[in-house]
XYZ file of C-alpha atoms in Angstrom:
758
model
C -48.591 -3.085 16.413
C -45.798 -3.053 19.381
C -42.668 -6.153 17.494
C -38.572 -6.611 19.073
C -35.662 -7.464 16.502
C -32.696 -8.989 18.042
C -29.859 -6.922 16.193
C -26.869 -7.522 14.790
C -24.503 -6.351 12.456
C -20.964 -6.624 11.262
C -18.004 -5.322 9.307
C -16.348 -2.294 10.097
C -18.947 -1.276 13.199
C -16.189 -0.875 16.539
C -14.324 2.550 16.766
C -16.492 4.486 14.485
C -19.108 5.845 16.397
C -21.710 3.413 15.305
C -22.760 2.517 19.124
C -23.549 6.107 19.301
C -25.014 6.385 16.334
C -26.818 3.404 17.076
C -28.106 5.197 20.123
C -29.457 8.364 18.831
C -31.440 6.431 16.310
C -33.204 5.292 18.910
C -33.695 7.443 20.459
C -35.298 9.174 17.311
C -37.312 6.199 16.963
C -38.775 6.118 19.709
C -37.554 2.526 20.911
C -36.004 0.886 23.985
C -32.861 -1.509 24.045
C -29.541 -1.835 23.899
C -26.682 -1.918 22.188
C -23.200 -3.527 23.013
C -19.564 -4.724 21.423
C -19.313 -8.120 20.753
C -16.605 -10.480 18.877
C -19.341 -11.180 16.269
C -19.602 -8.104 15.681
C -22.677 -4.753 16.875
C -25.530 -6.451 18.962
C -28.655 -5.092 19.049
C -32.205 -5.495 20.865
C -34.593 -3.180 19.909
C -38.577 -3.211 20.529
C -40.257 -0.127 19.336
C -43.415 0.370 16.604
C -43.512 -1.801 13.929
C -42.889 1.232 11.045
C -39.950 2.662 14.007
C -38.314 -0.636 14.010
C -38.738 -0.509 10.012
C -37.201 2.601 9.478
C -34.533 1.527 12.369
C -32.890 -1.151 10.286
C -33.078 0.489 7.541
C -30.754 4.084 8.709
C -28.069 1.364 10.295
C -27.772 -0.332 6.438
C -27.910 3.313 4.866
C -26.253 6.677 7.397
C -24.246 4.108 9.173
C -21.429 6.957 9.833
C -18.465 8.282 7.599
C -15.899 5.261 8.304
C -18.080 2.748 9.251
C -18.968 -0.324 6.671
C -21.482 -2.120 7.502
C -21.460 -5.538 5.683
C -24.272 -7.356 7.196
C -27.879 -6.926 9.068
C -29.653 -9.996 10.046
C -32.937 -9.316 12.492
C -33.842 -12.414 14.521
C -38.026 -12.272 15.703
C -37.833 -12.183 19.403
C -40.892 -12.144 22.033
C -42.062 -8.606 23.341
C -40.687 -7.703 26.893
C -40.961 -4.847 29.472
C -38.059 -2.746 28.394
C -37.427 0.937 29.149
C -35.260 3.425 27.900
C -32.539 2.532 25.714
C -28.861 2.039 26.912
C -25.439 0.806 25.973
C -23.792 -2.155 27.063
C -20.643 -3.513 28.059
C -18.888 -4.773 26.027
C -18.365 -8.982 25.484
C -16.327 -11.054 23.552
C -17.600 -14.495 21.454
C -15.361 -17.302 20.865
C -16.267 -15.954 17.108
C -15.383 -12.843 15.591
C -16.770 -10.946 12.726
C -16.029 -7.501 13.032
C -13.359 -5.854 10.430
C -9.606 -3.259 12.898
C -10.651 -0.193 11.520
C -7.582 1.344 9.963
C -5.911 4.061 11.388
C -7.673 7.506 9.942
C -6.219 11.101 10.021
C -7.053 14.298 12.157
C -11.571 14.927 11.000
C -11.886 19.174 10.872
C -13.684 19.356 14.006
C -10.917 17.900 16.028
C -8.626 20.418 14.004
C -10.690 22.773 14.867
C -11.135 23.041 18.627
C -7.003 22.189 18.496
C -6.589 25.731 17.374
C -8.963 26.848 20.078
C -7.663 28.998 22.619
C -10.691 27.575 25.181
C -10.957 24.431 24.492
C -9.933 21.870 26.773
C -7.475 19.840 22.973
C -5.739 23.194 22.721
C -2.684 22.406 20.795
C -3.273 19.213 22.325
C -0.765 16.073 20.096
C -3.487 12.917 20.572
C -6.684 15.049 20.022
C -9.050 12.246 18.508
C -12.282 11.304 18.085
C -14.728 8.446 16.869
C -14.692 10.125 13.516
C -10.397 9.989 13.802
C -6.901 8.995 14.856
C -5.486 5.684 15.980
C -7.050 2.319 15.138
C -5.061 -0.875 13.380
C -1.972 0.676 15.460
C -3.354 0.501 19.226
C -5.248 -2.687 19.037
C -3.972 -6.278 21.084
C -7.635 -7.521 20.414
C -11.297 -7.015 19.859
C -13.315 -6.276 20.743
C -12.257 -2.224 20.379
C -12.579 -1.568 23.757
C -9.914 0.578 25.206
C -8.900 -1.862 27.704
C -7.611 -4.270 24.417
C -5.544 -1.318 22.967
C -1.745 0.429 24.284
C -3.793 3.394 26.085
C -4.532 0.457 28.325
C -1.774 2.678 30.511
C -3.867 6.127 30.628
C -6.792 5.857 33.085
C -9.519 9.067 32.633
C -9.390 12.034 34.391
C -12.746 13.091 35.408
C -13.263 15.690 31.971
C -11.762 12.849 29.964
C -14.338 9.801 31.219
C -17.697 12.512 31.225
C -17.110 12.569 27.829
C -16.166 8.746 26.905
C -19.239 8.140 27.898
C -21.514 10.398 26.924
C -23.340 8.928 24.223
C -24.081 12.386 22.298
C -20.901 13.015 23.112
C -17.908 12.582 19.259
C -15.876 10.724 21.824
C -18.135 8.133 23.046
C -15.915 5.318 22.959
C -12.862 6.910 21.726
C -10.367 4.542 23.110
C -7.474 6.884 22.028
C -9.470 9.418 23.865
C -7.606 11.743 26.085
C -6.189 15.315 26.943
C -2.846 17.563 28.400
C -4.115 16.156 31.227
C -4.381 12.300 31.019
C -3.315 11.667 27.685
C 0.853 10.732 26.312
C 2.856 13.110 26.122
C 6.066 14.261 23.755
C 9.814 14.938 24.431
C 12.189 15.438 22.113
C 14.619 13.996 22.946
C 18.312 15.095 21.708
C 21.340 13.308 19.960
C 23.914 14.754 22.551
C 21.782 13.536 25.715
C 19.150 16.359 26.784
C 16.014 15.984 26.806
C 12.634 17.699 26.214
C 9.750 17.591 28.389
C 8.174 20.982 27.823
C 4.962 21.161 25.202
C 5.984 23.662 23.503
C 9.474 23.723 23.358
C 9.132 20.167 22.144
C 8.280 21.745 18.844
C 10.166 25.014 18.773
C 13.112 23.380 19.093
C 12.575 20.187 16.847
C 11.253 23.561 14.488
C 14.087 25.276 14.789
C 16.391 22.058 14.375
C 15.178 21.452 10.785
C 15.253 25.056 10.115
C 19.360 24.499 10.939
C 20.292 21.790 8.587
C 19.274 19.496 10.461
C 17.630 15.672 10.604
C 14.836 14.540 12.723
C 12.525 11.605 13.449
C 9.515 11.467 14.461
C 6.729 8.988 15.861
C 3.546 9.056 13.451
C 0.288 6.618 13.437
C 2.133 3.166 13.120
C 6.422 4.740 13.124
C 8.922 6.575 12.846
C 9.677 8.978 10.484
C 13.042 10.495 8.895
C 12.413 14.162 8.302
C 14.085 17.242 7.052
C 13.503 20.873 5.589
C 12.955 19.719 1.906
C 14.266 23.061 0.213
C 17.913 22.296 1.752
C 20.151 19.993 -0.280
C 22.051 19.705 2.630
C 19.799 18.069 4.423
C 18.384 16.492 1.969
C 22.095 14.854 0.838
C 22.700 13.676 4.273
C 19.538 11.866 5.135
C 20.219 10.241 1.801
C 23.893 8.909 3.117
C 21.760 8.357 6.622
C 19.216 5.627 4.173
C 21.720 4.772 2.315
C 18.990 5.925 -0.192
C 20.327 6.664 -3.547
C 17.815 7.654 -5.836
C 14.861 7.093 -4.794
C 12.174 9.618 -4.591
C 11.498 10.596 -1.674
C 7.992 12.191 -0.513
C 7.636 15.547 1.043
C 5.073 16.539 3.568
C 3.136 20.137 2.743
C 0.626 21.900 5.358
C -1.842 21.694 2.847
C -3.927 21.658 -0.478
C -2.383 25.042 -1.089
C 1.769 25.008 -0.865
C 1.172 21.152 -2.609
C -0.968 23.154 -5.866
C 2.815 25.254 -6.395
C 4.464 21.461 -6.598
C 2.503 19.529 -8.350
C -0.336 19.144 -10.659
C -3.093 17.217 -11.637
C -6.298 15.884 -11.875
C -9.899 16.567 -9.642
C -10.037 12.783 -8.393
C -5.368 13.339 -7.421
C -6.702 16.023 -5.362
C -9.553 14.521 -3.931
C -7.194 11.443 -2.518
C -4.874 14.311 -1.012
C -7.624 15.222 1.469
C -8.758 12.076 2.342
C -8.942 10.842 6.417
C -6.453 8.473 5.205
C -4.002 10.581 3.378
C -2.148 8.463 1.104
C 1.168 9.481 -0.233
C -0.515 10.793 -3.504
C 2.569 10.907 -6.805
C 1.674 13.481 -8.631
C 2.653 15.403 -11.277
C 5.816 17.998 -10.400
C 5.690 20.883 -11.140
C 9.396 22.701 -11.048
C 9.361 24.717 -7.805
C 13.094 26.716 -7.254
C 13.430 25.549 -3.944
C 12.739 22.278 -3.905
C 16.142 20.952 -4.107
C 17.071 17.844 -7.094
C 17.787 14.981 -4.268
C 14.216 14.846 -3.198
C 12.997 13.698 -6.632
C 15.775 12.567 -8.274
C 14.652 15.202 -11.581
C 11.580 11.406 -11.761
C 8.471 13.389 -12.936
C 6.095 12.759 -10.479
C 6.771 14.036 -6.286
C 4.833 11.880 -3.976
C 3.302 14.175 -1.101
C 0.926 14.017 1.744
C -0.200 16.303 4.316
C 0.003 16.486 7.764
C -2.313 13.263 9.494
C -1.753 13.893 12.567
C -2.291 17.086 14.752
C 1.525 16.241 15.769
C 1.815 17.093 12.582
C -0.138 20.282 12.268
C 2.128 21.313 15.862
C 5.246 21.230 13.910
C 4.828 22.240 11.001
C 2.845 25.579 12.700
C 6.338 26.225 14.794
C 8.246 25.760 10.625
C 5.297 27.924 9.673
C 7.898 31.323 12.374
C 11.180 29.468 9.621
C 9.173 29.501 6.666
C 6.363 30.514 5.380
C 4.666 27.618 3.269
C 7.191 24.684 4.406
C 7.493 21.764 2.279
C 9.491 18.241 4.195
C 10.989 14.934 3.624
C 8.914 12.792 6.077
C 10.350 9.357 4.627
C 10.117 5.735 6.288
C 12.269 5.515 9.964
C 13.806 2.595 8.663
C 17.208 1.277 6.973
C 16.581 1.544 3.350
C 14.976 -2.017 2.955
C 14.585 -2.739 6.561
C 11.428 -2.736 8.741
C 9.875 0.340 10.108
C 10.906 1.460 13.609
C 8.242 1.856 16.053
C 10.924 3.097 19.413
C 12.599 6.291 19.571
C 15.526 4.102 21.881
C 15.810 1.675 18.620
C 16.236 5.164 16.341
C 19.309 5.942 18.123
C 20.347 3.265 17.973
C 20.611 2.648 13.912
C 21.413 6.414 13.123
C 23.319 7.502 16.523
C 25.232 11.127 16.397
C 24.189 12.129 12.409
C 20.088 11.656 14.098
C 20.188 15.904 15.185
C 16.963 14.837 17.894
C 13.604 12.424 18.520
C 10.827 14.061 18.408
C 8.454 10.792 19.986
C 6.073 10.416 22.428
C 4.008 7.285 25.004
C 2.082 5.730 23.101
C 2.918 2.870 22.340
C 2.669 1.711 19.186
C 1.398 -2.162 18.831
C 0.806 -2.997 15.196
C 4.255 -0.891 12.328
C 1.738 0.328 9.580
C 3.883 2.526 7.178
C 2.319 5.822 4.491
C -0.300 4.309 1.939
C 0.649 5.591 -1.406
C -1.187 6.006 -4.691
C -1.184 7.503 -8.210
C -3.743 8.367 -11.258
C -3.783 5.848 -14.386
C -5.862 4.475 -16.356
C -8.839 6.567 -15.463
C -8.777 6.559 -11.839
C -6.690 6.032 -8.425
C -5.381 2.893 -7.753
C -3.488 1.577 -5.347
C 0.459 1.662 -5.171
C 1.196 0.608 -1.365
C -1.987 -0.403 0.975
C -0.759 0.884 4.468
C -1.815 3.257 6.995
C -5.911 4.726 6.157
C -6.732 1.879 4.307
C -5.036 -1.409 5.629
C -6.400 -3.442 6.818
C -8.283 -3.823 3.817
C -11.736 -6.089 4.622
C -15.175 -7.247 2.266
C -17.581 -8.948 2.960
C -16.922 -12.514 1.725
C -20.039 -15.587 0.581
C -17.296 -17.229 2.312
C -18.498 -19.559 5.099
C -15.895 -22.220 5.640
C -12.814 -22.469 7.424
C -10.336 -20.018 8.633
C -7.789 -19.636 5.223
C -4.844 -17.598 5.272
C -2.623 -16.297 2.566
C 1.329 -15.989 2.860
C 1.558 -13.758 -0.025
C 5.062 -13.334 -1.976
C 8.285 -11.918 -1.144
C 8.424 -8.919 -2.456
C 6.304 -6.337 -0.561
C 4.981 -9.094 1.714
C 1.450 -9.164 3.044
C -0.843 -11.739 4.100
C -4.305 -12.188 3.737
C -7.137 -14.291 5.585
C -10.519 -15.541 4.826
C -12.982 -16.657 7.377
C -16.678 -16.514 7.313
C -18.443 -13.503 5.474
C -15.035 -11.520 5.314
C -12.123 -11.878 4.014
C -9.530 -9.345 4.587
C -5.617 -8.171 3.270
C -2.865 -6.660 5.788
C -1.152 -4.117 5.580
C 1.926 -3.769 4.061
C 5.210 -5.621 5.909
C 8.832 -5.607 2.614
C 10.669 -7.523 1.499
C 11.055 -10.993 3.113
C 14.860 -10.828 2.549
C 16.522 -10.197 6.132
C 15.146 -11.855 9.065
C 13.747 -8.242 11.077
C 11.695 -8.078 8.161
C 10.685 -11.739 8.533
C 10.080 -11.779 12.409
C 7.812 -8.457 11.336
C 5.575 -11.002 9.365
C 5.326 -14.257 11.500
C 4.182 -11.428 13.752
C 1.198 -9.913 11.629
C 0.211 -14.028 11.267
C -0.350 -14.213 15.037
C -1.432 -10.373 15.134
C -4.407 -12.043 12.758
C -4.604 -15.406 13.961
C -4.856 -13.776 17.732
C -6.873 -11.063 16.918
C -9.508 -13.259 14.977
C -9.441 -15.897 17.285
C -8.909 -19.043 14.861
C -7.001 -21.595 13.782
C -6.632 -21.456 9.682
C -7.496 -24.682 8.539
C -5.041 -24.471 5.273
C -2.079 -22.352 4.298
C -2.344 -20.711 0.721
C 1.627 -19.860 -0.985
C 3.584 -19.382 -3.970
C 5.068 -22.453 -5.518
C 8.180 -20.878 -5.663
C 9.283 -22.910 -2.288
C 12.749 -20.472 -1.516
C 10.007 -18.006 -0.793
C 10.552 -17.204 3.123
C 6.715 -17.281 2.964
C 6.317 -20.346 1.227
C 8.746 -22.653 3.443
C 6.221 -20.307 7.057
C 3.558 -21.996 5.050
C 5.606 -25.445 5.606
C 6.364 -25.355 9.030
C 2.373 -25.232 10.263
C -0.186 -27.472 10.958
C -2.604 -27.044 8.052
C -3.237 -28.818 4.375
C -0.845 -26.343 1.763
C -2.291 -24.809 -1.155
C 0.672 -23.432 -3.914
C -0.521 -21.087 -6.308
C 1.946 -20.675 -9.239
C 2.726 -16.709 -9.061
C 1.637 -15.215 -12.298
C -1.626 -16.883 -11.479
C -2.249 -15.063 -8.267
C -1.807 -11.582 -9.694
C -4.247 -12.747 -11.687
C -5.979 -14.287 -8.970
C -5.686 -10.684 -7.315
C -7.732 -8.370 -9.379
C -10.315 -11.315 -9.903
C -10.608 -10.615 -5.739
C -11.551 -7.671 -5.438
C -14.176 -7.160 -8.618
C -15.127 -10.530 -6.953
C -14.960 -12.093 -10.535
C -14.922 -16.451 -10.531
C -15.917 -17.016 -14.640
C -12.817 -16.701 -16.779
C -10.917 -14.648 -18.029
C -8.196 -12.905 -19.909
C -5.268 -12.702 -17.826
C -2.046 -10.430 -18.804
C 0.671 -10.953 -15.592
C 2.739 -8.881 -15.752
C 5.718 -7.608 -14.055
C 10.055 -8.573 -12.207
C 9.756 -12.874 -12.082
C 8.257 -15.411 -10.472
C 8.857 -18.799 -11.079
C 7.295 -20.930 -13.935
C 6.013 -24.004 -14.010
C 7.793 -25.369 -16.783
C 11.611 -24.323 -14.838
C 11.778 -20.910 -16.761
C 11.149 -17.171 -14.966
C 8.428 -16.110 -16.154
C 6.800 -12.373 -16.132
C 5.608 -11.726 -19.154
C 2.040 -13.748 -18.673
C -0.983 -14.219 -21.180
C -2.924 -17.104 -19.108
C -6.665 -18.244 -19.974
C -7.248 -18.209 -15.534
C -10.340 -18.172 -13.355
C -9.856 -19.913 -9.812
C -9.952 -23.577 -10.514
C -6.318 -23.074 -12.283
C -5.501 -21.953 -16.475
C -3.291 -21.939 -18.633
C -0.461 -20.494 -20.853
C -1.459 -18.632 -24.020
C 0.832 -16.291 -24.655
C 4.246 -15.518 -23.105
C 7.154 -12.842 -24.087
C 9.705 -14.343 -26.435
C 12.041 -15.984 -24.181
C 15.821 -14.217 -23.471
C 18.216 -15.418 -20.464
C 19.329 -13.668 -17.115
C 23.882 -14.275 -17.755
C 24.817 -15.386 -14.093
C 20.898 -15.241 -12.048
C 19.819 -12.859 -10.247
C 23.961 -10.600 -10.958
C 21.059 -10.241 -13.846
C 19.082 -8.242 -12.398
C 21.130 -6.116 -10.860
C 24.081 -5.752 -14.124
C 20.909 -4.550 -16.935
C 23.398 -5.205 -18.634
C 23.851 -8.810 -19.112
C 20.641 -8.623 -19.937
C 20.952 -5.982 -23.044
C 23.749 -8.336 -23.456
C 21.673 -12.147 -24.413
C 18.452 -10.561 -26.338
C 21.217 -8.980 -27.882
C 23.867 -11.586 -29.301
C 19.247 -13.384 -30.277
C 20.029 -10.951 -33.081
C 23.700 -10.921 -33.955
C 26.821 -12.049 -33.064
C 29.071 -11.444 -30.436
C 31.385 -9.398 -32.545
C 28.612 -7.712 -34.156
C 27.728 -6.742 -30.878
C 31.235 -5.354 -29.247
C 31.394 -3.114 -33.172
C 28.142 -0.872 -31.669
C 30.278 0.318 -28.409
C 27.569 1.081 -27.021
C 28.224 2.392 -23.728
C 26.139 -0.844 -21.715
C 29.155 -2.901 -22.496
C 32.398 0.172 -22.172
C 34.265 -0.962 -19.220
C 34.018 -5.158 -20.434
C 36.867 -6.004 -21.985
C 37.925 -9.047 -24.104
C 37.451 -11.792 -21.227
C 33.960 -9.845 -19.971
C 32.568 -10.693 -23.096
C 34.041 -14.572 -23.895
C 32.782 -15.387 -20.256
C 29.523 -14.037 -20.663
C 28.851 -15.598 -24.190
C 30.162 -18.843 -22.584
C 27.239 -18.151 -20.215
C 24.436 -17.716 -21.905
C 25.777 -20.008 -25.434
C 25.962 -23.294 -21.590
C 22.613 -21.644 -20.387
C 24.499 -22.648 -16.904
C 23.446 -19.884 -14.643
C 21.420 -18.527 -17.010
C 18.005 -19.057 -17.479
C 15.653 -18.214 -19.655
C 13.412 -15.527 -18.798
C 10.164 -14.444 -20.709
C 9.455 -10.834 -18.117
C 8.258 -7.673 -19.625
C 9.733 -6.572 -15.983
C 13.406 -7.649 -16.922
C 12.802 -6.342 -20.369
C 12.038 -2.610 -18.513
C 15.798 -3.358 -17.516
C 17.489 -4.015 -21.167
C 15.045 -1.036 -22.145
C 16.279 1.085 -19.728
C 19.865 -0.038 -20.849
C 19.323 0.088 -23.966
C 18.707 3.582 -24.173
C 21.853 4.825 -21.468
C 19.687 5.522 -18.604
C 21.056 3.994 -16.145
C 23.754 1.845 -14.624
C 22.456 -0.586 -12.264
C 19.278 0.176 -10.856
C 19.090 1.559 -6.907
C 15.503 0.458 -6.421
C 13.407 -2.264 -7.597
C 10.884 -0.745 -10.435
C 13.291 2.246 -11.227
C 14.196 0.811 -15.077
C 10.205 0.966 -15.327
C 9.705 4.566 -14.090
C 13.013 5.890 -16.330
C 11.659 3.814 -19.176
C 8.061 6.400 -18.703
C 9.572 9.318 -17.631
C 11.699 9.533 -21.736
C 8.647 8.172 -22.820
C 6.768 11.414 -21.720
C 8.783 13.455 -22.883
C 9.092 12.038 -26.820
C 7.073 13.414 -29.663
C 4.755 12.470 -32.209
C 6.622 8.520 -33.915
C 6.569 8.956 -37.375
C 6.975 5.042 -37.517
C 4.013 3.195 -35.893
C 6.205 0.723 -33.073
C 4.583 -2.754 -33.225
C 5.668 -6.128 -30.803
C 4.620 -9.190 -32.857
C 3.047 -11.909 -31.266
C 5.661 -13.692 -34.010
C 3.857 -15.606 -37.543
C 0.622 -16.467 -35.276
C 2.069 -18.484 -32.215
C 1.647 -17.065 -28.878
C 4.901 -15.939 -28.704
C 5.386 -11.874 -27.705
C 7.972 -10.797 -30.482
C 10.708 -7.970 -29.021
C 13.039 -8.523 -32.304
C 12.215 -6.781 -34.508
C 11.442 -3.589 -32.051
C 15.829 -3.844 -30.417
C 17.396 -4.378 -33.607
C 14.853 -1.362 -34.842
C 16.717 0.387 -32.170
C 19.715 -0.798 -32.633
C 19.962 -0.124 -36.670
C 18.935 3.921 -36.359
C 21.589 4.063 -32.747
C 19.302 5.283 -30.602
C 21.982 5.963 -27.136
C 22.665 8.524 -29.373
C 20.648 11.086 -29.479
C 18.561 12.365 -25.956
C 14.730 12.653 -28.911
C 15.869 9.154 -29.827
C 15.587 7.187 -26.600
C 12.803 9.269 -25.674
C 10.918 7.188 -28.689
C 11.848 3.923 -28.308
C 10.285 3.830 -25.035
C 7.371 5.303 -25.781
C 7.583 3.079 -28.662
C 8.085 0.561 -26.360
C 5.284 1.196 -24.085
C 3.283 1.800 -26.825
C 3.776 -1.670 -28.614
C 3.240 -3.685 -25.588
C -0.716 -1.971 -25.723
C -0.641 -2.519 -29.355
C -0.028 -6.397 -28.585
C -1.861 -7.308 -25.519
C -4.862 -5.604 -27.599
C -4.090 -8.341 -30.515
C -4.543 -10.785 -28.104
C -7.708 -9.639 -26.686
C -8.832 -10.261 -29.918
C -8.208 -13.843 -29.864
C -10.882 -14.221 -26.813
C -13.192 -11.105 -27.269
C -15.808 -12.983 -25.312
C -13.741 -13.054 -22.479
C -12.919 -10.360 -19.663
C -9.257 -8.337 -19.836
C -7.611 -8.494 -16.817
C -4.278 -6.664 -16.414
C -1.897 -7.347 -13.160
C 1.608 -7.116 -12.135
C 3.971 -4.094 -10.883
C 4.290 -3.138 -14.296
C 1.297 -3.054 -14.606
C 1.889 0.796 -12.883
C 3.572 2.000 -15.448
C 1.004 5.271 -15.804
C 1.711 5.975 -19.295
C 0.789 1.825 -20.616
C -2.106 1.790 -18.156
C -3.782 5.783 -19.664
C -2.719 4.349 -23.620
C -4.688 0.720 -22.378
C -8.353 2.417 -20.853
C -8.051 5.171 -23.854
C -7.891 2.350 -26.479
C -10.339 -0.456 -25.031
C -13.221 -1.836 -26.312
C -16.908 -2.317 -23.791
C -17.299 -5.480 -25.303
C -14.443 -6.475 -23.308
C -13.802 -4.878 -21.018
C -10.359 -4.289 -18.779
C -9.805 -4.486 -15.248
C -6.833 -4.205 -12.672
C -6.278 -3.122 -9.261
C -7.787 -0.504 -8.018
C -7.303 -1.429 -4.075
C -5.532 -4.506 -4.596
C -2.264 -3.610 -5.627
C -0.984 -5.003 -8.791
C 2.867 -5.153 -7.335
C 3.384 -8.456 -5.472
C 1.145 -6.545 -2.683
C -1.975 -7.914 -3.657
C -0.511 -11.761 -4.660
C -1.745 -12.999 -0.946
C -4.795 -11.414 -1.982
C -5.384 -14.140 -4.896
C -3.555 -16.444 -3.220
C -6.892 -16.668 -0.422
C -9.469 -15.573 -3.555
C -8.121 -19.501 -4.740
C -8.261 -20.422 -1.603
C -11.462 -19.835 -0.991
C -12.675 -21.518 -3.893
C -11.040 -24.392 -2.975
C -13.491 -27.933 -1.820
């Protein structure tokens, strides 16, 4: 018996080879009809024997291409018709958009093999790609995902590429960036002294030569530029740090393969798997001592960020560089000044860095949407995303939400935006800290891009409570309703969104700072939370930030404030702690008065600031160079600790809701831990163990509730490992895996709140 179905498939089904998959599936089952892309998804009109049709529909759900994600397959019976063969129709643009933009992907093994095949038309072609790999998000300008809607629209096909593009059996069927040496983008090496090299082979030869001589070059990748130098040259890496104004934050490196990576890092099987995955993120792995890797790369930190070449251009550069080093390792860091947006234009790179930059390896395929490298690490027994960008973002998933569009504006730091449409939710790539005009403009463009791609006018804008956040201020300039969400509630909601949790949870939100609902600075909160609201049932014992924001830049002020809760000013001065060495009587007196009066010294319950104080207490740093440096230093020190003889504990004071750090601090002061590196290490491990124990204590008060841990503090691997080792199967612990636990995940938490409001 014959039947006819009209089918609409939604999800990540464009730019991933879905239509040729449908075509081949239909031919295999002797079905007739057609398939086409539309803004609503992939539409299919198919007719044939019922058993074959049922197998066809089942295969759509279960055997989709490797980069596809099928959210929904809607079938409607149609009247039988006279249909000959099976064809692929031109795309259609609908009013409603139900597809998701695919993230950029690294070069696939098939394309890599062709690129090194001297008989292939793509031999040594730096932009080879197919439906399994290459740029997507970074080149798209509107949906549906067709060549005319991407930055490839200015490159006309040669006859050979057109034939491949139009053949459903070809791996490049409707792979929008399809091109070759004859018709595609071209590379060029722009020297700082003004000369230009355009001969293909010479471009890579000269770039490799510059690197071998200690130079720094800019290389245009998928979503923007990298600044690149040899990681075995102290002069080169030091020069790069000066160029970026980046003192101690570790650099990531790119190596030519897993075998080379294994000489520099060690890791769990899941870490190696993440390194080789098509998303090709930077993986933070345990650093293995290596005589050639200069200290300026990782600044003696225990981890090294490693990635593999993910574009054909990267592979060609490494091929040439192997003439100078058999196992090359290159620093690959974002092409920008620290704290500024990623640069996508070669002229802008030259303007920013001038003659300090030896050359720019450029190409003429425009980048529509900047996208930085993703960063992941292994903690709590799984791979977790720290920065969601290339390869992972835009992140989208199927949703039961069927209301009007909602946009969540995210936080001030590590900003992202999130959007909900009928049937799907999505999170943008990492944008950056909204502290400067350039990043604010990039943020506004991202909002406009998502509205344009999905042809929507949001009904509501969800934002942080904090009136000083640029994201909050931006929300209030727009038409539609405003839904404010408390920062730490949003942290908990972000994890709930990832695991689709709507019932009450016990949430621990530990981060740097966020505005509380009592006019104090929060950051060590325990919340009984659901999608409608929260109740604060615990927090870190508060202390003052002497001088407000200045205390974050000068953590000795935080340490002083905490010590003043335990000792007199004279007792503190008699300690002769190295953190206060540069202070005179006037400094101590002024800061003490600020602490007494509370003027410009808000109360703070932040665990992130507690880590600042602990790093200062152990004389691990004077002033932080980057966000989270204190936490990383405490974690690094803790990794060298032995087994402490006395258990380190931090209890909820007298059975109250305040987590009391005072006994722990007094113990450290009485033993003068800063005089011994071993004592500092023990105290750092003790702090982490005490926090884990405190979480378990509080969780024991609410045994029926699942536990959620979120916020930047939970990027600490040791803390996560301890929690996961000790968790009770009857009371599961959840934390972000795909959605970052830092402020990059705030937008998704805000969105989860927004879609559950009536």
